[in-house]
């Protein structure tokens, strides 16, 4: 695991050392430095969250014995005199750094008017007079998951025994009797060991996710009219932090409903293969799907490419020569997939491995015991080399890409096909058109699309169609001739090697006329 002990990271060993200095009741030079250091750490951290895109926030800092607290509220005092502003009478998010780790708490005391505002806004949103004001907050990305509630709120403990949608929590708020003479306190703890053992980016992402879970409550409690802030919150969450299916759909040009089917199958099966002819954007789509699964979550993605020389030793485990102190040794070392799975075990959310050109390797040889584990995800098996038990972690997903024009597709046997869900990717001409819609070029993209459609009609085999990625480059007008003569024509010559007369009408000297390029313009 990547450590987080470097001093240039926000929350490192030095940070906790400064917290320890706060135990010194004397306001000496070391204590002053610790306060200065911690305050700057939190200012930098909060700035990185970019919460000012959603709310005008006040930041109050409080140094106690062996703890440092930063409080954020959406209720900014009119005169901005924070010294006379009692934040405890307002809903706020409190970050407390102590020797054991970091606590993040959403708090409203019983006497605060913000408690009634939170409840009334929840009622307005859930039972609106104007149905257009009802916002869809019920996302998988919008939950308050497995938080600890104040022990005095026994009636709400049932809400934190499982992942809880924000709508479920707010629905409970609408029952005012649940909160008579009670404050509201929800907190999340991150231990010191977890902080120091995780990378800086991973810790920051975890903080942001917690804040995105608490911010809707702060908005509803702090603002009389929460709708504008909710709009900003949803835009921030979907565009900056998460990578929603809607954004993914807009980027790759595939209907959101169809993408949801793909996501459902990835989660159901655990592994899918995107198959299609060359140039259809299979790898591009795989990367965007991986981004949807991992961005803003406690997960990651990696990509590898198979080739004919790829082996079981490369992918699972094998003996590798190593030199130690001038002595050559042969050690059993894990391959890429075992390393990936070991890393994924320390993450809480989905981790995606993209295997590009998956059919170019001898899959039966490369996968080995994985053939069994892909079908029985809940079981483990002893590996041939180490004899150690191995199981694919539950949070691992595999996305493969397969070029259907590659003759090695014959190596993909039925046993392997049964273990993957297959998704066909065909040329999407609308993406090509949208890619160049703002470009000023000297030929018609519509005519280029028509030529490609004519060629694919002549090929008459969806496994060998010509895709669009050949032409999705900047300065297409300066490169179109080279692309056609050096990439498209050789492909057609290989496919129609015994019927060369068919491709004569698709030579560049004739295609350029169809695109509206005359000889002078071409020269």
Short mmCIF file of C-alpha atoms in Angstrom, two decimals:
data_model
loop_
_atom_site.label_atom_id
_atom_site.label_comp_id
_atom_site.label_asym_id
_atom_site.label_seq_id
_atom_site.Cartn_x
_atom_site.Cartn_y
_atom_site.Cartn_z
CA UNK A 1 0.00 0.00 0.00
CA UNK A 2 1.20 3.50 -0.73
CA UNK A 3 2.05 5.26 2.50
CA UNK A 4 0.97 8.75 3.48
CA UNK A 5 3.82 9.68 5.79
CA UNK A 6 5.48 12.22 3.50
CA UNK A 7 5.55 15.68 5.04
CA UNK A 8 4.19 17.32 1.89
CA UNK A 9 0.90 15.41 2.27
CA UNK A 10 -1.95 17.03 4.17
CA UNK A 11 -2.57 14.41 6.84
CA UNK A 12 0.74 12.74 7.67
CA UNK A 13 2.76 11.75 10.73
CA UNK A 14 3.82 15.38 11.21
CA UNK A 15 0.16 16.41 11.42
CA UNK A 16 -0.45 14.07 14.34
CA UNK A 17 2.78 15.21 16.00
CA UNK A 18 1.42 18.77 15.94
CA UNK A 19 -1.80 17.57 17.56
CA UNK A 20 0.33 16.07 20.32
CA UNK A 21 1.96 19.46 20.90
CA UNK A 22 -1.47 20.90 21.76
CA UNK A 23 -1.35 18.94 25.01
CA UNK A 24 1.18 21.50 26.20
CA UNK A 25 -0.89 24.06 28.07
CA UNK A 26 1.91 26.62 27.79
CA UNK A 27 1.54 28.84 24.78
CA UNK A 28 5.15 28.34 23.82
CA UNK A 29 6.81 28.56 20.43
CA UNK A 30 6.20 24.89 19.58
CA UNK A 31 2.50 25.12 20.42
CA UNK A 32 2.11 28.28 18.36
CA UNK A 33 3.80 26.56 15.43
CA UNK A 34 1.50 23.53 15.79
CA UNK A 35 -1.60 25.77 15.70
CA UNK A 36 -0.28 27.66 12.69
CA UNK A 37 0.59 24.43 10.88
CA UNK A 38 -2.77 22.74 11.59
CA UNK A 39 -4.80 25.79 10.61
CA UNK A 40 -3.00 26.00 7.26
CA UNK A 41 -3.46 22.27 6.70
CA UNK A 42 -7.22 22.59 7.11
CA UNK A 43 -7.47 25.77 5.05
CA UNK A 44 -5.68 23.99 2.21
CA UNK A 45 -7.85 20.92 2.62
CA UNK A 46 -11.13 22.87 2.61
CA UNK A 47 -9.95 24.90 -0.37
CA UNK A 48 -9.32 21.65 -2.29
CA UNK A 49 -12.93 20.59 -1.67
CA UNK A 50 -14.17 23.64 -3.61
CA UNK A 51 -17.26 23.83 -1.44
CA UNK A 52 -17.59 27.53 -2.27
CA UNK A 53 -19.16 26.36 -5.55
CA UNK A 54 -22.20 25.35 -3.51
CA UNK A 55 -22.36 27.48 -0.35
CA UNK A 56 -21.00 30.59 1.28
CA UNK A 57 -19.31 28.93 4.24
CA UNK A 58 -17.90 30.27 7.49
CA UNK A 59 -14.84 28.57 8.96
CA UNK A 60 -14.20 28.65 12.70
CA UNK A 61 -11.14 27.07 14.31
CA UNK A 62 -10.95 25.82 17.88
CA UNK A 63 -7.84 24.49 19.64
CA UNK A 64 -8.54 22.25 22.60
CA UNK A 65 -6.26 19.99 24.61
CA UNK A 66 -4.91 17.38 22.20
CA UNK A 67 -7.44 18.21 19.49
CA UNK A 68 -7.98 20.63 16.66
CA UNK A 69 -11.46 21.46 15.40
CA UNK A 70 -12.63 23.22 12.26
CA UNK A 71 -16.34 24.09 12.09
CA UNK A 72 -18.19 24.91 8.87
CA UNK A 73 -21.62 26.45 8.66
CA UNK A 74 -23.83 27.76 5.88
CA UNK A 75 -25.23 30.48 8.18
CA UNK A 76 -22.87 33.40 7.65
CA UNK A 77 -23.33 36.25 10.18
CA UNK A 78 -24.47 39.51 8.62
CA UNK A 79 -21.55 41.59 9.83
CA UNK A 80 -19.01 38.79 9.30
CA UNK A 81 -17.82 39.27 12.89
CA UNK A 82 -17.12 35.65 13.69
CA UNK A 83 -15.93 36.42 17.22
CA UNK A 84 -19.51 37.07 18.39
CA UNK A 85 -21.01 34.29 16.29
CA UNK A 86 -22.08 31.25 18.31
CA UNK A 87 -21.76 28.46 15.78
CA UNK A 88 -23.16 25.93 18.25
CA UNK A 89 -26.60 27.47 17.77
CA UNK A 90 -26.45 26.68 14.07
CA UNK A 91 -26.23 23.52 12.02
CA UNK A 92 -22.61 22.85 11.20
CA UNK A 93 -20.11 20.26 10.05
CA UNK A 94 -17.27 19.81 12.51
CA UNK A 95 -13.91 18.26 11.68
CA UNK A 96 -11.93 17.23 14.75
CA UNK A 97 -8.35 16.02 14.52
CA UNK A 98 -7.17 14.13 17.61
CA UNK A 99 -4.44 11.59 18.38
CA UNK A 100 -6.76 8.70 17.44
CA UNK A 101 -7.71 10.02 14.01
CA UNK A 102 -10.29 12.35 12.53
CA UNK A 103 -13.99 12.70 13.37
CA UNK A 104 -16.37 14.41 10.94
CA UNK A 105 -19.70 15.34 12.52
CA UNK A 106 -22.95 16.95 11.39
CA UNK A 107 -24.57 18.58 14.40
CA UNK A 108 -27.72 20.54 15.29
CA UNK A 109 -28.53 21.12 18.94
CA UNK A 110 -32.08 20.87 20.23
CA UNK A 111 -32.58 24.60 20.75
CA UNK A 112 -31.32 25.70 17.34
CA UNK A 113 -33.88 27.05 14.90
CA UNK A 114 -31.89 25.20 12.21
CA UNK A 115 -33.40 21.93 13.44
CA UNK A 116 -36.93 23.10 12.61
CA UNK A 117 -35.71 24.51 9.30
CA UNK A 118 -34.15 21.15 8.40
CA UNK A 119 -37.36 19.29 9.23
CA UNK A 120 -39.60 21.80 7.45
CA UNK A 121 -37.43 21.79 4.32
CA UNK A 122 -37.45 17.98 4.33
CA UNK A 123 -41.26 18.03 4.49
CA UNK A 124 -41.40 20.60 1.67
CA UNK A 125 -39.14 18.50 -0.55
CA UNK A 126 -40.82 15.19 0.17
CA UNK A 127 -44.41 16.47 0.08
CA UNK A 128 -44.18 19.50 -2.22
CA UNK A 129 -47.11 21.66 -3.29
CA UNK A 130 -45.25 22.22 -6.53
CA UNK A 131 -44.20 18.81 -7.87
CA UNK A 132 -41.46 20.42 -9.97
CA UNK A 133 -39.61 21.26 -6.75
CA UNK A 134 -39.21 17.59 -5.89
CA UNK A 135 -35.58 16.74 -6.55
CA UNK A 136 -34.28 13.29 -7.26
CA UNK A 137 -31.68 12.91 -4.51
CA UNK A 138 -32.16 9.16 -4.28
CA UNK A 139 -28.88 8.22 -5.96
CA UNK A 140 -26.52 5.44 -4.92
CA UNK A 141 -24.04 8.33 -4.72
CA UNK A 142 -26.22 10.26 -2.23
CA UNK A 143 -26.31 8.00 0.77
CA UNK A 144 -25.24 8.34 4.35
CA UNK A 145 -23.67 4.94 4.85
CA UNK A 146 -23.06 3.15 8.11
CA UNK A 147 -22.68 6.32 10.17
CA UNK A 148 -22.81 6.38 13.95
CA UNK A 149 -25.65 8.33 15.51
CA UNK A 150 -25.74 9.83 18.96
CA UNK A 151 -26.54 7.15 21.55
CA UNK A 152 -29.55 9.17 22.70
CA UNK A 153 -31.23 8.61 19.36
CA UNK A 154 -32.04 4.95 19.75
CA UNK A 155 -35.00 5.27 17.42
CA UNK A 156 -32.64 6.12 14.55
CA UNK A 157 -30.02 3.45 15.13
CA UNK A 158 -31.78 1.13 12.73
CA UNK A 159 -30.99 3.61 9.96
CA UNK A 160 -27.24 3.06 10.15
CA UNK A 161 -27.01 -0.72 10.11
CA UNK A 162 -26.89 -0.64 6.31
CA UNK A 163 -26.21 1.76 3.48
CA UNK A 164 -28.84 4.45 3.83
CA UNK A 165 -30.20 6.61 1.04
CA UNK A 166 -30.47 10.29 1.81
CA UNK A 167 -34.16 10.17 0.96
CA UNK A 168 -34.72 7.48 3.63
CA UNK A 169 -33.06 9.66 6.25
CA UNK A 170 -35.00 12.78 5.26
CA UNK A 171 -38.21 10.76 5.15
CA UNK A 172 -37.58 9.87 8.79
CA UNK A 173 -37.00 13.55 9.55
CA UNK A 174 -40.52 14.41 8.42
CA UNK A 175 -41.81 12.62 11.52
CA UNK A 176 -41.26 15.52 13.91
CA UNK A 177 -42.03 13.38 16.95
CA UNK A 178 -38.77 11.49 16.34
CA UNK A 179 -36.80 14.57 17.29
CA UNK A 180 -38.80 16.12 20.14
CA UNK A 181 -36.37 17.56 22.69
CA UNK A 182 -33.45 16.01 20.84
CA UNK A 183 -30.59 17.35 18.83
CA UNK A 184 -29.33 15.68 15.67
CA UNK A 185 -25.79 14.35 15.53
CA UNK A 186 -24.31 12.11 12.86
CA UNK A 187 -20.61 11.36 12.79
CA UNK A 188 -18.02 9.44 10.85
CA UNK A 189 -14.63 8.33 12.19
CA UNK A 190 -11.43 7.75 10.23
CA UNK A 191 -8.69 6.11 12.29
CA UNK A 192 -5.09 7.31 12.40
CA UNK A 193 -3.78 4.00 11.05
CA UNK A 194 -6.07 4.16 8.01
CA UNK A 195 -5.01 7.74 7.35
CA UNK A 196 -1.28 7.03 7.53
CA UNK A 197 -1.50 3.84 5.45
CA UNK A 198 -3.49 5.41 2.62
CA UNK A 199 -2.31 7.67 -0.16
CA UNK A 200 -3.01 11.37 0.14
CA UNK A 201 -5.38 11.41 -2.85
CA UNK A 202 -7.34 8.50 -1.44
CA UNK A 203 -7.83 10.20 1.93
CA UNK A 204 -8.90 13.45 0.26
CA UNK A 205 -11.42 11.54 -1.89
CA UNK A 206 -12.82 9.87 1.22
CA UNK A 207 -13.21 13.24 2.93
CA UNK A 208 -14.97 14.71 -0.09
CA UNK A 209 -17.36 11.78 -0.18
CA UNK A 210 -18.28 12.25 3.48
CA UNK A 211 -18.83 15.96 2.88
CA UNK A 212 -21.08 15.25 -0.08
CA UNK A 213 -23.15 13.05 2.23
CA UNK A 214 -23.44 15.75 4.89
CA UNK A 215 -23.83 18.81 2.65
CA UNK A 216 -27.51 18.20 1.74
CA UNK A 217 -28.32 18.25 5.46
CA UNK A 218 -26.35 21.46 5.96
CA UNK A 219 -28.15 23.04 3.01
CA UNK A 220 -31.60 22.08 4.29
CA UNK A 221 -30.80 23.23 7.82
CA UNK A 222 -29.03 26.49 6.99
CA UNK A 223 -31.07 28.01 4.15
CA UNK A 224 -34.70 29.12 4.04
CA UNK A 225 -34.74 28.55 0.28
CA UNK A 226 -32.51 25.51 -0.32
CA UNK A 227 -33.43 24.91 -3.97
CA UNK A 228 -30.66 27.01 -5.63
CA UNK A 229 -28.01 25.44 -3.39
CA UNK A 230 -29.40 21.96 -4.09
CA UNK A 231 -29.07 22.63 -7.81
CA UNK A 232 -25.43 23.65 -7.32
CA UNK A 233 -24.86 20.62 -5.11
CA UNK A 234 -26.20 18.18 -7.70
CA UNK A 235 -24.14 19.81 -10.46
CA UNK A 236 -21.00 19.73 -8.32
CA UNK A 237 -21.54 16.14 -7.30
CA UNK A 238 -22.23 14.78 -10.79
CA UNK A 239 -19.84 16.93 -12.83
CA UNK A 240 -16.87 17.46 -10.54
CA UNK A 241 -16.77 14.64 -8.06
CA UNK A 242 -18.63 11.64 -9.48
CA UNK A 243 -18.79 10.57 -13.11
CA UNK A 244 -22.49 9.96 -13.59
CA UNK A 245 -23.98 7.70 -16.24
CA UNK A 246 -25.48 10.81 -17.81
CA UNK A 247 -22.03 12.34 -18.25
CA UNK A 248 -20.69 9.00 -19.48
CA UNK A 249 -23.55 8.77 -22.00
CA UNK A 250 -22.87 12.26 -23.31
CA UNK A 251 -19.18 11.47 -23.72
CA UNK A 252 -19.42 8.13 -25.53
CA UNK A 253 -22.72 8.71 -27.36
CA UNK A 254 -24.58 5.67 -26.05
CA UNK A 255 -28.06 5.95 -24.56
CA UNK A 256 -28.09 6.21 -20.77
CA UNK A 257 -30.67 3.43 -20.46
CA UNK A 258 -28.44 1.11 -22.47
CA UNK A 259 -25.44 2.06 -20.34
CA UNK A 260 -27.41 1.21 -17.21
CA UNK A 261 -28.00 -2.27 -18.66
CA UNK A 262 -24.26 -2.64 -19.15
CA UNK A 263 -23.51 -1.53 -15.60
CA UNK A 264 -26.13 -3.95 -14.26
CA UNK A 265 -24.51 -6.81 -16.18
CA UNK A 266 -21.02 -5.90 -15.01
CA UNK A 267 -22.25 -6.04 -11.41
CA UNK A 268 -24.28 -9.21 -12.00
CA UNK A 269 -21.61 -11.18 -13.85
CA UNK A 270 -18.46 -9.55 -12.52
CA UNK A 271 -16.84 -9.40 -15.95
CA UNK A 272 -17.83 -8.33 -19.47
CA UNK A 273 -16.19 -8.11 -22.87
CA UNK A 274 -16.81 -5.26 -25.30
CA UNK A 275 -16.53 -6.80 -28.75
CA UNK A 276 -16.60 -5.14 -32.13
CA UNK A 277 -14.65 -4.33 -35.30
CA UNK A 278 -11.56 -2.11 -35.23
CA UNK A 279 -11.99 1.60 -34.65
CA UNK A 280 -15.29 1.50 -32.76
CA UNK A 281 -13.92 2.94 -29.51
CA UNK A 282 -14.01 -0.19 -27.35
CA UNK A 283 -11.03 0.80 -25.20
CA UNK A 284 -12.30 4.37 -24.92
CA UNK A 285 -15.69 3.13 -23.72
CA UNK A 286 -14.06 0.70 -21.27
CA UNK A 287 -12.07 3.55 -19.71
CA UNK A 288 -15.17 5.70 -19.33
CA UNK A 289 -17.09 2.85 -17.70
CA UNK A 290 -14.20 2.31 -15.30
CA UNK A 291 -14.26 6.03 -14.52
CA UNK A 292 -17.97 5.78 -13.71
CA UNK A 293 -17.31 2.93 -11.28
CA UNK A 294 -14.33 4.48 -9.52
CA UNK A 295 -14.39 8.29 -9.64
CA UNK A 296 -15.31 9.78 -6.27
CA UNK A 297 -15.31 6.36 -4.64
CA UNK A 298 -12.78 4.33 -2.72
CA UNK A 299 -11.67 2.34 -5.75
CA UNK A 300 -9.25 2.45 -8.69
CA UNK A 301 -8.79 1.15 -12.21
CA UNK A 302 -5.83 -0.26 -14.15
CA UNK A 303 -5.36 -1.35 -17.75
CA UNK A 304 -3.22 -4.11 -19.23
CA UNK A 305 -2.98 -5.44 -22.79
CA UNK A 306 -2.77 -9.08 -23.74
CA UNK A 307 -0.55 -10.32 -26.57
CA UNK A 308 0.40 -13.76 -27.95
CA UNK A 309 3.37 -14.08 -25.56
CA UNK A 310 1.32 -13.27 -22.47
CA UNK A 311 1.37 -16.21 -20.04
CA UNK A 312 0.01 -17.60 -16.80
CA UNK A 313 3.26 -16.53 -15.13
CA UNK A 314 2.67 -12.93 -16.24
CA UNK A 315 -0.98 -12.83 -15.17
CA UNK A 316 -1.33 -15.09 -12.11
CA UNK A 317 2.06 -16.10 -10.67
CA UNK A 318 5.36 -17.57 -11.80
CA UNK A 319 9.05 -17.99 -11.08
CA UNK A 320 11.21 -14.97 -11.84
CA UNK A 321 15.03 -14.67 -11.64
CA UNK A 322 16.28 -12.06 -9.18
CA UNK A 323 19.73 -10.88 -8.20
CA UNK A 324 20.44 -10.29 -4.51
CA UNK A 325 23.94 -9.33 -3.39
CA UNK A 326 25.36 -10.83 -6.56
CA UNK A 327 23.47 -14.10 -6.06
CA UNK A 328 20.91 -15.23 -8.61
CA UNK A 329 17.71 -16.57 -7.05
CA UNK A 330 14.48 -17.83 -8.51
CA UNK A 331 11.42 -16.62 -6.60
CA UNK A 332 7.73 -17.26 -7.02
CA UNK A 333 6.25 -13.81 -7.64
CA UNK A 334 2.65 -12.69 -8.21
CA UNK A 335 1.48 -11.69 -11.67
CA UNK A 336 -0.51 -8.59 -12.64
CA UNK A 337 -3.90 -9.99 -11.66
CA UNK A 338 -2.80 -11.20 -8.22
CA UNK A 339 -1.15 -7.84 -7.58
CA UNK A 340 -4.35 -6.08 -8.67
CA UNK A 341 -6.52 -8.23 -6.40
CA UNK A 342 -4.19 -7.76 -3.44
CA UNK A 343 -4.41 -4.02 -3.88
CA UNK A 344 -8.22 -4.15 -4.31
CA UNK A 345 -8.60 -5.93 -0.96
CA UNK A 346 -7.65 -2.72 0.85
CA UNK A 347 -10.29 -0.66 -0.99
CA UNK A 348 -13.94 -0.47 0.00
CA UNK A 349 -15.54 0.18 -3.39
CA UNK A 350 -15.35 -1.18 -6.92
CA UNK A 351 -11.94 -1.70 -8.55
CA UNK A 352 -11.84 -2.23 -12.33
CA UNK A 353 -9.22 -4.10 -14.37
CA UNK A 354 -9.39 -3.38 -18.11
CA UNK A 355 -7.87 -6.12 -20.29
CA UNK A 356 -7.33 -4.66 -23.74
CA UNK A 357 -7.19 -7.06 -26.72
CA UNK A 358 -8.17 -9.91 -24.42
CA UNK A 359 -8.47 -12.43 -27.25
CA UNK A 360 -4.88 -11.98 -28.48
CA UNK A 361 -3.53 -14.28 -25.74
CA UNK A 362 -4.14 -17.99 -25.26
CA UNK A 363 -6.78 -17.41 -22.61
CA UNK A 364 -7.03 -20.96 -21.31
CA UNK A 365 -3.31 -20.92 -20.56
CA UNK A 366 -3.24 -17.37 -19.17
CA UNK A 367 -6.25 -17.68 -16.87
CA UNK A 368 -5.52 -21.08 -15.36
CA UNK A 369 -7.50 -21.41 -12.10
CA UNK A 370 -9.20 -18.14 -12.90
CA UNK A 371 -11.51 -20.04 -15.24
CA UNK A 372 -13.05 -21.61 -12.14
CA UNK A 373 -13.05 -18.45 -10.05
CA UNK A 374 -14.70 -16.34 -12.74
CA UNK A 375 -17.72 -18.62 -12.63
CA UNK A 376 -17.78 -19.17 -8.86
CA UNK A 377 -16.99 -15.71 -7.52
CA UNK A 378 -17.82 -16.62 -3.91
CA UNK A 379 -15.34 -19.51 -3.74
CA UNK A 380 -11.57 -19.90 -3.48
CA UNK A 381 -9.08 -22.34 -4.95
CA UNK A 382 -5.45 -23.25 -4.28
CA UNK A 383 -3.05 -21.84 -6.86
CA UNK A 384 -0.84 -24.29 -8.73
CA UNK A 385 2.47 -22.63 -7.86
CA UNK A 386 2.21 -21.49 -4.25
CA UNK A 387 -0.62 -23.85 -3.20
CA UNK A 388 -2.04 -20.86 -1.34
CA UNK A 389 -5.83 -20.30 -1.42
CA UNK A 390 -6.96 -17.47 -3.67
CA UNK A 391 -10.32 -15.79 -4.18
CA UNK A 392 -11.30 -12.87 -6.40
CA UNK A 393 -12.30 -9.98 -4.10
CA UNK A 394 -15.98 -9.07 -4.28
CA UNK A 395 -15.20 -5.52 -5.37
CA UNK A 396 -13.19 -6.54 -8.47
CA UNK A 397 -14.71 -6.05 -11.92
CA UNK A 398 -13.11 -7.02 -15.24
CA UNK A 399 -13.79 -5.25 -18.55
CA UNK A 400 -12.20 -6.84 -21.60
CA UNK A 401 -12.08 -5.57 -25.18
CA UNK A 402 -12.09 -7.87 -28.20
CA UNK A 403 -11.38 -7.01 -31.82
CA UNK A 404 -13.76 -9.21 -33.79
CA UNK A 405 -11.71 -8.75 -36.97
CA UNK A 406 -8.76 -10.51 -35.32
CA UNK A 407 -8.40 -14.14 -36.36
CA UNK A 408 -7.35 -15.01 -32.79
CA UNK A 409 -11.01 -14.71 -31.85
CA UNK A 410 -11.13 -18.43 -32.60
CA UNK A 411 -9.08 -18.93 -29.41
CA UNK A 412 -12.02 -17.74 -27.30
CA UNK A 413 -13.74 -21.05 -26.56
CA UNK A 414 -17.26 -21.60 -25.35
CA UNK A 415 -16.14 -22.30 -21.79
CA UNK A 416 -14.68 -18.81 -21.55
CA UNK A 417 -17.64 -17.18 -23.29
CA UNK A 418 -19.92 -18.65 -20.65
CA UNK A 419 -18.01 -16.77 -17.95
CA UNK A 420 -18.32 -13.32 -19.54
CA UNK A 421 -21.21 -11.16 -20.65
CA UNK A 422 -20.56 -9.92 -24.21
CA UNK A 423 -21.60 -6.48 -25.44
CA UNK A 424 -21.45 -5.64 -29.13
CA UNK A 425 -19.99 -2.26 -30.11
CA UNK A 426 -20.83 -1.06 -33.64
CA UNK A 427 -19.65 2.10 -35.44
CA UNK A 428 -21.53 5.09 -34.00
CA UNK A 429 -21.55 7.72 -36.70
CA UNK A 430 -23.26 10.32 -34.53
CA UNK A 431 -20.15 10.45 -32.33
CA UNK A 432 -17.98 11.19 -35.36
CA UNK A 433 -20.37 13.92 -36.46
CA UNK A 434 -20.44 15.48 -32.99
CA UNK A 435 -16.66 15.33 -32.70
CA UNK A 436 -16.20 17.58 -35.75
CA UNK A 437 -19.35 19.72 -35.44
CA UNK A 438 -17.38 22.83 -34.39
CA UNK A 439 -14.47 22.27 -36.80
CA UNK A 440 -14.08 24.28 -39.97
CA UNK A 441 -13.01 21.68 -42.51
CA UNK A 442 -13.03 21.66 -46.28
CA UNK A 443 -15.11 18.53 -46.78
CA UNK A 444 -18.43 17.19 -45.58
CA UNK A 445 -18.45 14.89 -42.55
CA UNK A 446 -21.89 13.70 -43.67
CA UNK A 447 -20.38 12.59 -46.98
CA UNK A 448 -17.55 10.81 -45.14
CA UNK A 449 -20.14 8.97 -43.04
CA UNK A 450 -22.02 7.99 -46.19
CA UNK A 451 -18.81 6.56 -47.70
CA UNK A 452 -18.12 4.55 -44.53
CA UNK A 453 -21.68 3.21 -44.55
CA UNK A 454 -21.31 2.19 -48.20
CA UNK A 455 -18.06 0.37 -47.42
CA UNK A 456 -19.58 -1.45 -44.44
CA UNK A 457 -22.57 -2.43 -46.54
CA UNK A 458 -20.17 -3.91 -49.09
CA UNK A 459 -18.23 -5.75 -46.35
CA UNK A 460 -21.55 -7.19 -45.15
CA UNK A 461 -20.09 -8.57 -41.92
CA UNK A 462 -20.49 -6.66 -38.60
CA UNK A 463 -17.28 -8.25 -37.31
CA UNK A 464 -15.17 -6.51 -39.96
CA UNK A 465 -16.82 -3.11 -40.36
CA UNK A 466 -14.65 0.00 -40.42
CA UNK A 467 -15.03 2.10 -37.29
CA UNK A 468 -14.98 5.84 -36.72
CA UNK A 469 -11.91 6.28 -34.52
CA UNK A 470 -9.65 6.48 -37.59
CA UNK A 471 -11.14 9.91 -38.24
CA UNK A 472 -11.51 11.27 -34.70
CA UNK A 473 -8.38 13.39 -34.72
CA UNK A 474 -7.76 17.15 -34.84
CA UNK A 475 -6.79 18.70 -38.17
CA UNK A 476 -8.63 15.95 -40.01
CA UNK A 477 -8.48 17.81 -43.33
CA UNK A 478 -4.66 17.76 -43.25
CA UNK A 479 -4.57 14.03 -42.57
CA UNK A 480 -7.59 12.55 -44.34
CA UNK A 481 -5.62 11.48 -47.43
CA UNK A 482 -2.90 9.75 -45.42
CA UNK A 483 -5.49 8.02 -43.22
CA UNK A 484 -7.33 6.75 -46.24
CA UNK A 485 -4.36 5.59 -48.31
CA UNK A 486 -2.28 4.17 -45.44
CA UNK A 487 -4.95 2.70 -43.16
CA UNK A 488 -8.32 2.25 -44.86
CA UNK A 489 -7.15 1.01 -48.25
CA UNK A 490 -4.69 -1.57 -46.82
CA UNK A 491 -7.47 -2.89 -44.58
CA UNK A 492 -9.81 -3.25 -47.55
CA UNK A 493 -7.09 -4.89 -49.65
CA UNK A 494 -6.53 -7.51 -47.00
CA UNK A 495 -10.24 -8.20 -46.55
CA UNK A 496 -11.00 -8.34 -50.32
CA UNK A 497 -7.69 -9.96 -51.30
CA UNK A 498 -9.47 -12.27 -53.74
CA UNK A 499 -11.91 -9.63 -55.06
CA UNK A 500 -9.78 -6.51 -55.49
CA UNK A 501 -12.14 -5.04 -58.08
CA UNK A 502 -14.68 -4.33 -55.30
CA UNK A 503 -12.51 -1.71 -53.66
CA UNK A 504 -11.71 0.33 -56.79
CA UNK A 505 -14.55 2.76 -56.16
CA UNK A 506 -13.17 3.36 -52.66
CA UNK A 507 -9.67 4.38 -53.72
CA UNK A 508 -8.70 7.84 -52.54
CA UNK A 509 -8.85 9.44 -55.98
CA UNK A 510 -12.56 8.58 -56.13
CA UNK A 511 -13.39 9.04 -52.44
CA UNK A 512 -12.05 12.61 -52.43
CA UNK A 513 -14.57 13.53 -55.12
CA UNK A 514 -17.38 12.10 -53.02
CA UNK A 515 -16.17 14.26 -50.12
CA UNK A 516 -16.23 17.36 -52.31
CA UNK A 517 -12.45 17.66 -52.62
CA UNK A 518 -11.31 18.47 -56.16
CA UNK A 519 -7.77 18.02 -57.43
CA UNK A 520 -6.62 21.59 -56.82
CA UNK A 521 -7.93 21.65 -53.27
CA UNK A 522 -6.31 18.29 -52.57
CA UNK A 523 -2.95 19.50 -53.84
#
